PDB file of C-alpha atoms in Angstrom:
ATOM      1  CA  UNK R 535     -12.065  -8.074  13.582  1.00 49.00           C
ATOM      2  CA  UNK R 536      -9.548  -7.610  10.442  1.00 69.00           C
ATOM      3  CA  UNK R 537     -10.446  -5.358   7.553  1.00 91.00           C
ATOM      4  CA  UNK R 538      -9.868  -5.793   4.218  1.00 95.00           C
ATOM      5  CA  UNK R 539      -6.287  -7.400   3.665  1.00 96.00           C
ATOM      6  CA  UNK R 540      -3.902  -6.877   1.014  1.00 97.00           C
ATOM      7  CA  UNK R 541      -0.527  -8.119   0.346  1.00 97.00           C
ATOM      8  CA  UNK R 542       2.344  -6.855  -0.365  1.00 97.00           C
ATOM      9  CA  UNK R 543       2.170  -3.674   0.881  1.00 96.00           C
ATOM     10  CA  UNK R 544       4.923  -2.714  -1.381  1.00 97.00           C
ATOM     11  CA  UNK R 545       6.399  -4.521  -5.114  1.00 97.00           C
ATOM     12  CA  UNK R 546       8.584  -4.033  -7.084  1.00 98.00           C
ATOM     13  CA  UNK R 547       9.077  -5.175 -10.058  1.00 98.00           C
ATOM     14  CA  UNK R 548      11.377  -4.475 -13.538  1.00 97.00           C
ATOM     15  CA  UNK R 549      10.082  -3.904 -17.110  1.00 97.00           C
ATOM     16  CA  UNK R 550       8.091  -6.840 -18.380  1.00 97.00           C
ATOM     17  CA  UNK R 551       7.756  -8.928 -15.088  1.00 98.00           C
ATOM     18  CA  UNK R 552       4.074  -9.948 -13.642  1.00 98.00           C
ATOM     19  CA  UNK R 553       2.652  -8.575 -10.783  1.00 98.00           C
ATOM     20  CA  UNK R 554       0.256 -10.070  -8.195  1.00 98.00           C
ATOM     21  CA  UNK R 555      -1.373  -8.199  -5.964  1.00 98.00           C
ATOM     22  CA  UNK R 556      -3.809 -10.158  -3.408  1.00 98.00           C
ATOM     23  CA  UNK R 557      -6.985  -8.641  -1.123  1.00 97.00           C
ATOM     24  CA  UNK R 558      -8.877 -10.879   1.575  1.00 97.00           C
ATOM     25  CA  UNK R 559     -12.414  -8.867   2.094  1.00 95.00           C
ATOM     26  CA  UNK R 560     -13.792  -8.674   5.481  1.00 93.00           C
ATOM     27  CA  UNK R 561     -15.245 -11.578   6.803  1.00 90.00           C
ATOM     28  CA  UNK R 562     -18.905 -11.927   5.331  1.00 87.00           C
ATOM     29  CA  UNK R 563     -18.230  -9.357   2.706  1.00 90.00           C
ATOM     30  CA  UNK R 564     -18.800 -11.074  -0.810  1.00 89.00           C
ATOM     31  CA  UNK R 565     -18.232  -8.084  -3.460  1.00 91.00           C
ATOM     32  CA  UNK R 566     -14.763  -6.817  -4.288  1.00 94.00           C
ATOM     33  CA  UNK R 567     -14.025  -4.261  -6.096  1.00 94.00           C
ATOM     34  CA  UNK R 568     -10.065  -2.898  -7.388  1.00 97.00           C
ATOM     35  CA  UNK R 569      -9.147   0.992  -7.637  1.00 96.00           C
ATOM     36  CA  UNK R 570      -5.909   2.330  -9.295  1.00 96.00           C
ATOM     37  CA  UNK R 571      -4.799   5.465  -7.653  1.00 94.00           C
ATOM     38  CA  UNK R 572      -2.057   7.972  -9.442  1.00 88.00           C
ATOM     39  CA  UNK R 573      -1.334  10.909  -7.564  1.00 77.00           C
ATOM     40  CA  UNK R 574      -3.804  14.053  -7.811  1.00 71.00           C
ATOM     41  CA  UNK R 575      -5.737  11.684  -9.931  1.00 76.00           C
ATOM     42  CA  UNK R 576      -8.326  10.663  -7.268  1.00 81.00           C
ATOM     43  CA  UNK R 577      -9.048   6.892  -7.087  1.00 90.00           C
ATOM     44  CA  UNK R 578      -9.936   4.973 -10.398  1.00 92.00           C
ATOM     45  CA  UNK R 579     -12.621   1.924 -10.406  1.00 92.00           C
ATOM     46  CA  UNK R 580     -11.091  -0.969 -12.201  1.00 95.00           C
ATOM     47  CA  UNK R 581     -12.683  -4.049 -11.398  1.00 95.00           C
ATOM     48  CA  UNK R 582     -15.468  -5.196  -9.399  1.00 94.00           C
ATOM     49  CA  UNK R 583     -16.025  -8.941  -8.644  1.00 94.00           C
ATOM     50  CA  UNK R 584     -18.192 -11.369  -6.858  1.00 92.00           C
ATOM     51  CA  UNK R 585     -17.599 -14.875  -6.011  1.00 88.00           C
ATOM     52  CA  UNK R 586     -16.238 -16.607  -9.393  1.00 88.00           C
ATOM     53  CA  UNK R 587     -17.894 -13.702 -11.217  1.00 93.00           C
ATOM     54  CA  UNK R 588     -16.664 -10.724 -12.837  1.00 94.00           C
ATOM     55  CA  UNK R 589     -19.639  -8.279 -12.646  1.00 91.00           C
ATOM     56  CA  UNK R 590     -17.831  -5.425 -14.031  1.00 91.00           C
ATOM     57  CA  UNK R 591     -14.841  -5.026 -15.709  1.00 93.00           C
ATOM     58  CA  UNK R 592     -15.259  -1.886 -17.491  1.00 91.00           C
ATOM     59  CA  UNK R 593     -12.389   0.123 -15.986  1.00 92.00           C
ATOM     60  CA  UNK R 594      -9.656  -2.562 -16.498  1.00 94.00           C
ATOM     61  CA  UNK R 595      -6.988  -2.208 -19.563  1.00 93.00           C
ATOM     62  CA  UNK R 596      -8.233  -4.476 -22.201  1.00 90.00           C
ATOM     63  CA  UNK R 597      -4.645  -6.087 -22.380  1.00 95.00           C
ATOM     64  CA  UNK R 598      -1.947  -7.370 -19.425  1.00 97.00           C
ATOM     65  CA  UNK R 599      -4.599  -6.555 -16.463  1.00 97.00           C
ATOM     66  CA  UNK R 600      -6.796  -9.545 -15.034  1.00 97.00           C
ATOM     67  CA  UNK R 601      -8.891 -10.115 -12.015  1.00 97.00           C
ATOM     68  CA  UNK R 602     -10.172 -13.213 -10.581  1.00 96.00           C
ATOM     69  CA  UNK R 603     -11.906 -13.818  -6.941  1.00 96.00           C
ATOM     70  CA  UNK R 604     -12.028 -17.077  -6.693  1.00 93.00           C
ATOM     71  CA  UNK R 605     -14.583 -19.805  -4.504  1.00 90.00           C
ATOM     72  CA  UNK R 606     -11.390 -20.200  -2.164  1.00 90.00           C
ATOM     73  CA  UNK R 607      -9.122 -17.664  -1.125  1.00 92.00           C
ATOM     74  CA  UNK R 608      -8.342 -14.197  -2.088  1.00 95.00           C
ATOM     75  CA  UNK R 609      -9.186 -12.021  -4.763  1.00 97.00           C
ATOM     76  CA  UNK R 610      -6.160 -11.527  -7.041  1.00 98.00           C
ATOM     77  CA  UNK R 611      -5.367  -8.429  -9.453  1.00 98.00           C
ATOM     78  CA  UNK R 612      -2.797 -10.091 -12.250  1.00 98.00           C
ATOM     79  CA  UNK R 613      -0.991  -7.379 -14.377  1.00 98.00           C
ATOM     80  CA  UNK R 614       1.415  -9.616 -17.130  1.00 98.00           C
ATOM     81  CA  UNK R 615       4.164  -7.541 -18.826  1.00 98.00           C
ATOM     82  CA  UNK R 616       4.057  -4.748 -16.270  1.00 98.00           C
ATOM     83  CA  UNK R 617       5.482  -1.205 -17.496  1.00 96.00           C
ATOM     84  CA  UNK R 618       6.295   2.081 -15.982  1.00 94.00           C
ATOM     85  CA  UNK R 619       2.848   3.397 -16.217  1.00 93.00           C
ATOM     86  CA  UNK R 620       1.678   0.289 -13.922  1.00 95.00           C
ATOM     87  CA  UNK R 621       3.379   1.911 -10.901  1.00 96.00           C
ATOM     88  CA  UNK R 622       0.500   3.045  -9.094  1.00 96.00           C
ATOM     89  CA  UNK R 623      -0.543   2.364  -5.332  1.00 97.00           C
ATOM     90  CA  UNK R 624      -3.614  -0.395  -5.717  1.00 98.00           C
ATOM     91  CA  UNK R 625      -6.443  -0.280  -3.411  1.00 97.00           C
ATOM     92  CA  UNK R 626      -8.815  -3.347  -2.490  1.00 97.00           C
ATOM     93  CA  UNK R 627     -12.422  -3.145  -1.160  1.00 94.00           C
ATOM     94  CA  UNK R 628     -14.915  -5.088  -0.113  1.00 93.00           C
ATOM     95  CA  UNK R 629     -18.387  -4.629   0.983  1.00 88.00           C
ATOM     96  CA  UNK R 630     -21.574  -6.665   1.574  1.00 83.00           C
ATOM     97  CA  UNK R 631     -23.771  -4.820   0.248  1.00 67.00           C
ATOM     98  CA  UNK R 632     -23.366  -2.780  -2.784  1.00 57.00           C
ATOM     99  CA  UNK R 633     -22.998   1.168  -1.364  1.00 62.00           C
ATOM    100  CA  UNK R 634     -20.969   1.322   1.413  1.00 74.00           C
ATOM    101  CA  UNK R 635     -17.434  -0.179   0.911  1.00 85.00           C
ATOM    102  CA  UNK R 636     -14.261  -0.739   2.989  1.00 90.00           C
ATOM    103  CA  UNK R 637     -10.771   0.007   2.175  1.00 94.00           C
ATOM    104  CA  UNK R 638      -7.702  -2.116   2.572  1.00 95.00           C
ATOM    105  CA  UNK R 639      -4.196  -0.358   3.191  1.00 94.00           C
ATOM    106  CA  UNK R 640      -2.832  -0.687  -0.521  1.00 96.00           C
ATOM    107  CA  UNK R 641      -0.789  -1.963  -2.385  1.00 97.00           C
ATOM    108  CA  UNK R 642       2.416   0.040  -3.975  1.00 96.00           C
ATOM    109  CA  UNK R 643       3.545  -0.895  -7.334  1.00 97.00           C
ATOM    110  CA  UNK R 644       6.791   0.138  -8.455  1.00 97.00           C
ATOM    111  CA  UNK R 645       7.750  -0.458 -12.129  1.00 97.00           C
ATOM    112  CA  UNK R 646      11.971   0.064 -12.825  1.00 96.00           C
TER     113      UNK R 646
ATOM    114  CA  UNK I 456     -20.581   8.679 -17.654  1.00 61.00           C
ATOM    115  CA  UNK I 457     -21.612   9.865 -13.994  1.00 66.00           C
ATOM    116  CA  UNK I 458     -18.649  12.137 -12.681  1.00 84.00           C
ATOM    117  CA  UNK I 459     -18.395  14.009  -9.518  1.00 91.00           C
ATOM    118  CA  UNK I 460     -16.372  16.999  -9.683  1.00 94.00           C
ATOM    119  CA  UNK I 461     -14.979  18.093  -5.839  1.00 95.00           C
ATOM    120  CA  UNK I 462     -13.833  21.610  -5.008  1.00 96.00           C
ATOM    121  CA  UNK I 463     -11.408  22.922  -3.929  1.00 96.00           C
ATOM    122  CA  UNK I 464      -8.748  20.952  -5.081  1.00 93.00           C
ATOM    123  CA  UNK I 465      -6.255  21.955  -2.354  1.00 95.00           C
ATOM    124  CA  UNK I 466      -7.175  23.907   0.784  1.00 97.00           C
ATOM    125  CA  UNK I 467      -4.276  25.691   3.151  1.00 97.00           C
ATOM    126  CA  UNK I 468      -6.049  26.973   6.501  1.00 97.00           C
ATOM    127  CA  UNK I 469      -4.963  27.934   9.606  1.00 97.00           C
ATOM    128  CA  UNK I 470      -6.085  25.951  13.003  1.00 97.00           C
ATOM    129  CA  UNK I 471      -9.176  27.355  14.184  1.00 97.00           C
ATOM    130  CA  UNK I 472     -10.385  28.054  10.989  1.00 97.00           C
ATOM    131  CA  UNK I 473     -13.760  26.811   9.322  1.00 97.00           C
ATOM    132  CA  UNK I 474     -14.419  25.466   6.256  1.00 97.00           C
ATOM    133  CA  UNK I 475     -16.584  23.519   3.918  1.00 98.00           C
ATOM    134  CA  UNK I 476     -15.684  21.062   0.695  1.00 98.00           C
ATOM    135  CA  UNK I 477     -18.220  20.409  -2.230  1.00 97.00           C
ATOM    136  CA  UNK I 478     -19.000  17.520  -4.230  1.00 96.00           C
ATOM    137  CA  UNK I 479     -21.361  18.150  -6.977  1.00 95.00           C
ATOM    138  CA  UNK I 480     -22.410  15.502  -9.908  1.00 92.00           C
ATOM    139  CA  UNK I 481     -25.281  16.122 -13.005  1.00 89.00           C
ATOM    140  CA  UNK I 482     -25.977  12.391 -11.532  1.00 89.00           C
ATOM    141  CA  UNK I 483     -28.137  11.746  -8.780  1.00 90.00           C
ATOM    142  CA  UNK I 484     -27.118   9.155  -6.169  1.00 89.00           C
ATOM    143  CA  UNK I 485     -28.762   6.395  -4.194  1.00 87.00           C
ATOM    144  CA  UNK I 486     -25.794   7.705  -2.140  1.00 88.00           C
ATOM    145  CA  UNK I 487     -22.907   8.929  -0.777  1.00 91.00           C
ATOM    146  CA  UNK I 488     -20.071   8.433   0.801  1.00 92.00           C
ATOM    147  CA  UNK I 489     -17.005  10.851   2.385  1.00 96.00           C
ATOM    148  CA  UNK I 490     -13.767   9.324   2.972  1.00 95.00           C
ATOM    149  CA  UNK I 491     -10.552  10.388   4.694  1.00 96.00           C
ATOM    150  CA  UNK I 492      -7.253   9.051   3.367  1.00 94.00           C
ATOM    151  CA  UNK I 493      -3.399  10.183   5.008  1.00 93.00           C
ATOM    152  CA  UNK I 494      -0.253   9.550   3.002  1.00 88.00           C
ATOM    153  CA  UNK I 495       1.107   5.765   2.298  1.00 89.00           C
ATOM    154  CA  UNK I 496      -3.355   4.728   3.938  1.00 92.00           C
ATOM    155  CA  UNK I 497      -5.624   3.118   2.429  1.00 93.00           C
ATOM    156  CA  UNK I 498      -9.323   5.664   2.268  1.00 94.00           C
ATOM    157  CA  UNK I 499     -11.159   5.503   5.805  1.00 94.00           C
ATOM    158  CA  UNK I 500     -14.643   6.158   5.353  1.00 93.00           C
ATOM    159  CA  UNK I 501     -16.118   8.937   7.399  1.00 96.00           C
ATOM    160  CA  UNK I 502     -20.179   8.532   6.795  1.00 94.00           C
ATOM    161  CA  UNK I 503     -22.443   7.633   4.459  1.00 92.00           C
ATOM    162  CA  UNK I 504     -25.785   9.562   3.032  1.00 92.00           C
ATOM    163  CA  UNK I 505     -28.801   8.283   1.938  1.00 90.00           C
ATOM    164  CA  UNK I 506     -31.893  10.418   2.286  1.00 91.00           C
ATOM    165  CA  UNK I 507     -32.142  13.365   0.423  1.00 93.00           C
ATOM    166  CA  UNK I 508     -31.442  17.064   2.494  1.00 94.00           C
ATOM    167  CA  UNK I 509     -29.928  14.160   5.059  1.00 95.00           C
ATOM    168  CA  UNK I 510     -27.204  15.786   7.867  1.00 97.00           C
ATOM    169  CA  UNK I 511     -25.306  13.855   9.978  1.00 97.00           C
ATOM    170  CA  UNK I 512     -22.657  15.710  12.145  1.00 97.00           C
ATOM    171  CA  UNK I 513     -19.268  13.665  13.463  1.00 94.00           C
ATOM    172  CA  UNK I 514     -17.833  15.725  16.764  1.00 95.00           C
ATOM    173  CA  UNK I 515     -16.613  18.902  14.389  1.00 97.00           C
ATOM    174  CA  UNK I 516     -17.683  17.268  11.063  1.00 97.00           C
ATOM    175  CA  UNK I 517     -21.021  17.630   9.344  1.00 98.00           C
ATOM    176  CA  UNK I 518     -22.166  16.171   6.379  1.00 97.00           C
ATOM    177  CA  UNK I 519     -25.004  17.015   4.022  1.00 97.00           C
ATOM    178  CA  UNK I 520     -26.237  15.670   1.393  1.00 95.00           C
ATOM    179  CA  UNK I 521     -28.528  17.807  -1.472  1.00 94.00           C
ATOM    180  CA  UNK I 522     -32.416  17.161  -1.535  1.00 93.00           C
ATOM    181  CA  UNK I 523     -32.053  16.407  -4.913  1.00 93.00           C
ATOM    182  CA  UNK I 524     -29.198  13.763  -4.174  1.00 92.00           C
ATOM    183  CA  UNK I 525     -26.859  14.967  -6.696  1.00 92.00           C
ATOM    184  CA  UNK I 526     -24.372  16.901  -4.309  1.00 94.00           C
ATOM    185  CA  UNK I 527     -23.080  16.761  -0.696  1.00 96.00           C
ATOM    186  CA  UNK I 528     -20.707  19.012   1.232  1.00 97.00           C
ATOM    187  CA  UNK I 529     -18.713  18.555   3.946  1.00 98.00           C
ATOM    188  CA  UNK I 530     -18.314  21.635   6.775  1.00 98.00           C
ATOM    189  CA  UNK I 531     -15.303  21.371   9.739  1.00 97.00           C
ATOM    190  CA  UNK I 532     -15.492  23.613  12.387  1.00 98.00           C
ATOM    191  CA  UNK I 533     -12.480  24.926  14.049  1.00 97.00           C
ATOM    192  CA  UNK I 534      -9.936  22.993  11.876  1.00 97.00           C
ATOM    193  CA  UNK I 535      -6.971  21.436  13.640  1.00 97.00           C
ATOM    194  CA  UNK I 536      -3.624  19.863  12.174  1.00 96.00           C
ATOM    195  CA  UNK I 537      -5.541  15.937  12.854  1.00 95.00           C
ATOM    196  CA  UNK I 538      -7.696  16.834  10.051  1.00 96.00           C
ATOM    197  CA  UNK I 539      -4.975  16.951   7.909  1.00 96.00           C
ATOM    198  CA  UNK I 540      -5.309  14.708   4.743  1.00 95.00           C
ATOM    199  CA  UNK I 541      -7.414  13.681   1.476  1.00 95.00           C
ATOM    200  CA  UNK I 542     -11.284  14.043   1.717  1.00 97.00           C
ATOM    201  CA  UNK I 543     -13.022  11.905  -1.083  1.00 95.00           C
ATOM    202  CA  UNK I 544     -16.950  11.877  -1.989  1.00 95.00           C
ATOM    203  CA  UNK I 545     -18.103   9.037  -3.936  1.00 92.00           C
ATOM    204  CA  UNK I 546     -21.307   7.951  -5.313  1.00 90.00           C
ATOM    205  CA  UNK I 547     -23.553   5.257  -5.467  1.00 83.00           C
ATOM    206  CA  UNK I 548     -25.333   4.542  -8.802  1.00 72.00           C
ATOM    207  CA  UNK I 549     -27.462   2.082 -11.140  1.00 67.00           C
ATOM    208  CA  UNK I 550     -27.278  -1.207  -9.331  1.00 62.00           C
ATOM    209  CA  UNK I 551     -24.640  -3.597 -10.312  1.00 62.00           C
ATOM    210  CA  UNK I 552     -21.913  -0.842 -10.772  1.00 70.00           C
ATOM    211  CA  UNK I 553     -18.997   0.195  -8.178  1.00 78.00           C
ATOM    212  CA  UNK I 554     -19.040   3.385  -6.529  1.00 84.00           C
ATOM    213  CA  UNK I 555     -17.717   6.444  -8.485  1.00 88.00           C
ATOM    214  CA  UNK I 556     -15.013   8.862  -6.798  1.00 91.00           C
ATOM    215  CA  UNK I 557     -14.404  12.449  -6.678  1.00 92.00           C
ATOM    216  CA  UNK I 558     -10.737  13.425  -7.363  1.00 91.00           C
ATOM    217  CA  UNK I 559     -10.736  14.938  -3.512  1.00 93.00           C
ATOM    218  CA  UNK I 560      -9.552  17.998  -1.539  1.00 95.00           C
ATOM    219  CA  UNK I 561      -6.282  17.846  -0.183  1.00 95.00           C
ATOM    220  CA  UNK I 562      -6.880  20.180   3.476  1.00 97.00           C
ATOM    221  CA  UNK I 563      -4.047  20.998   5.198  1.00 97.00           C
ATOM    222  CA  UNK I 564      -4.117  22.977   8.931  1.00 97.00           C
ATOM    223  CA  UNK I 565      -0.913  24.111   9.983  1.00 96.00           C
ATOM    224  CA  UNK I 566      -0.772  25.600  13.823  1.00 93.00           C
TER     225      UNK I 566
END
């Protein structure tokens, strides 16, 4: 019974390169939802998506961040451009229902 | 902007000790959640409140959550070194928007 999935665990990536981070949900789960985490900065909502729908967007950056969740496949988190501010461990969750969500394992960003 | 504001920040105790984290919010919730999360981990949720006044206890965990469903706490009894970690609340709200997080308590039992 696999949780939430992301991949990779760990990037990294220089000074103006993309990043993609990917999350699988649980199986049956159809909302997704992205959370930046700095540390002793508690986890930060960025994104939450449905199938082919963005439902609310309203903690991404206006400019290099993206989010899609697509009909087929896994949700993907797209930062263009990436800078040392970026590096930040990215959590995935999913849920199937809207108030209790699961948590994948991460995903560590590292910006040099 | 609903916000919920978790004390104390960071918590040192000894094993055997007792204590209790808050999570407060001018917001009231539909509910709430507590969460565990250990170094390099993803958050592991713990339990999830509903009902106003509501307790639900987990072996030497229990969880309340206010009757006016804008705070919870969470008590351990006779802390050991396993509880070790990050404990974050977080709320649900209006429909249609994610769940809103505390900053946490960092708890750390030495033996």
């Amino acid at each position: 019974n696999a949780g939430v999935m992301q991949n990779p665990r760990h990037l990294v990536r220089r000074r103006g390169q993309e990043a993609r981070l990917r999350c699988s949900p649980m199986k049956g789960h159809s909302h997704v939802y992205w959370y930046r985490q700095l540390p002793e900065e508690g986890l930060k909502f960025m994104v939450y998506l449905q199938k082919e729908n963005i439902i609310d967007e309203s903690g991404m950056p206006k400019e290099r961040f993206s989010a899609e969740f697509p009909k087929e496949g896994p949700s993907i988190l797209r930062i263009q451009q990436v800078v040392r501010g970026d590096s930040a461990a990215y959590f995935c969750a999913s849920s199937g229902s809207r108030d209790t969500i699961y948590f994948g394992e991460g995903s560590w960003l590292t910006v040099v | 902007t609903q916000l919920l504001e978790q004390s104390p920040q960071f918590l040192s105790i000894q094993e055997g000790e007792n204590l209790t984290v808050y999570c407060n919010s001018s917001s009231v919730f539909s509910s709430l959640q507590w969460y565990r999360q250990e170094p390099g981990e993803g958050p592991v949720l713990l339990v999830t409140v509903v009902t106003g006044g509501e307790v639900k206890k987990l072996k030497r965990l229990t969880f309340q959550f206010g009757d006016a469903r804008k705070d919870s706490s969470l008590h351990i009894t006779a802390a050991q070194p396993g509880d070790t970690g990050l404990y974050l609340c977080a709320g649900a709200g209006q429909a249609g928007t994610a769940l809103i997080f505390g900053k946490g308590t960092t708890l750390s039992v030495s033996s």
